[in-house]
mmCIF file of C-alpha atoms in Angstrom:
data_model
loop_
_atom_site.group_PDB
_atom_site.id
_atom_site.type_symbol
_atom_site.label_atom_id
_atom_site.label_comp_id
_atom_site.label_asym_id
_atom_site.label_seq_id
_atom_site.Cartn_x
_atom_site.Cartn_y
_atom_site.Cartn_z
ATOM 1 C CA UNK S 27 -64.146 -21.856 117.171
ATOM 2 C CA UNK S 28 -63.058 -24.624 115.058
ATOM 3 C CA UNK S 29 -59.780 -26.175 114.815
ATOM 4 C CA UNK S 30 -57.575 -25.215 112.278
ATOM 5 C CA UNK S 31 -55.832 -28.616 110.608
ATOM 6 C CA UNK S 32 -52.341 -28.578 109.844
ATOM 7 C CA UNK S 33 -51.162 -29.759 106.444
ATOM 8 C CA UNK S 34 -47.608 -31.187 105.609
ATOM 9 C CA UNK S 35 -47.347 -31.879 101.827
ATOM 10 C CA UNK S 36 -44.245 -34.028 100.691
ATOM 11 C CA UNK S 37 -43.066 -33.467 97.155
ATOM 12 C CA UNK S 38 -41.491 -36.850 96.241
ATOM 13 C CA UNK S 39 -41.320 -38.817 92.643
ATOM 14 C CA UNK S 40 -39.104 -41.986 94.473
ATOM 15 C CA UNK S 41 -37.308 -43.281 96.230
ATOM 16 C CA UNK S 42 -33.839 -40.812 97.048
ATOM 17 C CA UNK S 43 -30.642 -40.951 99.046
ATOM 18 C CA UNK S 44 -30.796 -37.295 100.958
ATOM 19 C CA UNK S 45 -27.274 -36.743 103.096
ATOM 20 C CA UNK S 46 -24.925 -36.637 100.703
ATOM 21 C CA UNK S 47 -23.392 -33.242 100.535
ATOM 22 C CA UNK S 48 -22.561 -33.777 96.568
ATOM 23 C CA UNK S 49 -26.568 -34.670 96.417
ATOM 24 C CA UNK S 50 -28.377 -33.178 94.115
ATOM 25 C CA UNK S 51 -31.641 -34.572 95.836
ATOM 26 C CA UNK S 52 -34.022 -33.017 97.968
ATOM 27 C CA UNK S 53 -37.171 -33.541 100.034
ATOM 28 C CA UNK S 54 -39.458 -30.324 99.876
ATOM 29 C CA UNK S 55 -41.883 -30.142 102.513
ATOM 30 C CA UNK S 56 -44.533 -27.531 102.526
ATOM 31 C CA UNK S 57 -46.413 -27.611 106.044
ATOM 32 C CA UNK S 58 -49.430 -25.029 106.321
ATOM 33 C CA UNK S 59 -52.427 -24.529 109.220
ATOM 34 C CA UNK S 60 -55.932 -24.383 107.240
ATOM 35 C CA UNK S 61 -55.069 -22.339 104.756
ATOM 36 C CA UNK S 62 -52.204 -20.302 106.001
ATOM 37 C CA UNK S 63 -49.062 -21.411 104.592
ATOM 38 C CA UNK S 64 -46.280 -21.712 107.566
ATOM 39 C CA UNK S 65 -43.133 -22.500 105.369
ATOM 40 C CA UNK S 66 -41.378 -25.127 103.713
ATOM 41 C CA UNK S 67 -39.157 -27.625 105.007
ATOM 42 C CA UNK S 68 -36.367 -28.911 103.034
ATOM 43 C CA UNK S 69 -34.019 -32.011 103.719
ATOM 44 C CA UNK S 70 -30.944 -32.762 101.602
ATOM 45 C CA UNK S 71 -27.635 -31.935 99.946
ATOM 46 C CA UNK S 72 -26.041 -32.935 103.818
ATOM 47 C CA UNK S 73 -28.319 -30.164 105.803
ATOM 48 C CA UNK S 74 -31.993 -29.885 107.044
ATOM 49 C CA UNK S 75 -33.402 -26.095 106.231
ATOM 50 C CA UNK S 76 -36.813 -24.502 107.705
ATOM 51 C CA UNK S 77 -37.842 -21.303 105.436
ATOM 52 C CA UNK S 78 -40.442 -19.590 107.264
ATOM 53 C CA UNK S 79 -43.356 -18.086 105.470
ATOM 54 C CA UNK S 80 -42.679 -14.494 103.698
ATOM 55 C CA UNK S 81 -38.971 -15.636 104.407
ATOM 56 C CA UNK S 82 -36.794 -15.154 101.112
ATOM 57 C CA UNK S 83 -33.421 -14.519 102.160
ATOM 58 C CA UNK S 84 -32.609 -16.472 105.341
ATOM 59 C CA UNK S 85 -33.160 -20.054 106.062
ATOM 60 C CA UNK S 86 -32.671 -21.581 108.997
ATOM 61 C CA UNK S 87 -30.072 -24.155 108.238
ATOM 62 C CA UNK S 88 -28.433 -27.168 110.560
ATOM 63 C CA UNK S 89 -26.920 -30.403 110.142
ATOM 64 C CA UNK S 90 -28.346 -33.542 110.229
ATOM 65 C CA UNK S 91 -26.683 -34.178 113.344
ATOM 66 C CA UNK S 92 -27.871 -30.677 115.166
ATOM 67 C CA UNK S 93 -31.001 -31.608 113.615
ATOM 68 C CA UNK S 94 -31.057 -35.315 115.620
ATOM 69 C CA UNK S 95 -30.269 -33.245 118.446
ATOM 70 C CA UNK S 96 -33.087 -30.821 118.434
ATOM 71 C CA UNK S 97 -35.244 -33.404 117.676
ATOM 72 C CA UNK S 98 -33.881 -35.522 120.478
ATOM 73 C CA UNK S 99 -34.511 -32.446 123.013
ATOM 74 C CA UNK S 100 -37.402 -30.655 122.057
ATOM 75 C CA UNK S 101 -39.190 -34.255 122.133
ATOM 76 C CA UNK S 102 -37.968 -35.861 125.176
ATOM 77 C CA UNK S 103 -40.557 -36.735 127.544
ATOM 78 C CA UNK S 104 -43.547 -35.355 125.370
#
């Protein structure tokens, strides 16, 4: 079976300053695996949201601090 690629595509026209809350800028992420689409990542406006594929109403939302955190423990040692 072969390996299915995964495929992060960054929507960006410069460059943008993204953690201010008053910020009307945003980095929009789209990540799929082949061809499946896996959601969309966006980072911006003072928060870090995952929307998960099929996923219209409820985002999964933290701050950019939680978001260091995660980051910080879901890596550690890997």
């Amino acid at each position: 079976k072969r390996k299915q690629r995964t495929t992060v595509t960054v929507f960006q026209a410069s460059s943008v300053e993204l953690t201010k809350r008053a910020s009307s800028n945003s980095l929009r992420i789209e990540v799929r695996s082949g061809e499946e689409f896996l959601g969309t990542l966006y980072m911006g406006r003072g928060s870090v949201q995952w929307w998960p594929n099929g996923n219209k109403t409820n985002d999964f939302r933290m701050s950019w601090k939680r978001f260091a955190r995660l980051l910080e423990t879901e890596m550690a040692g890997k």
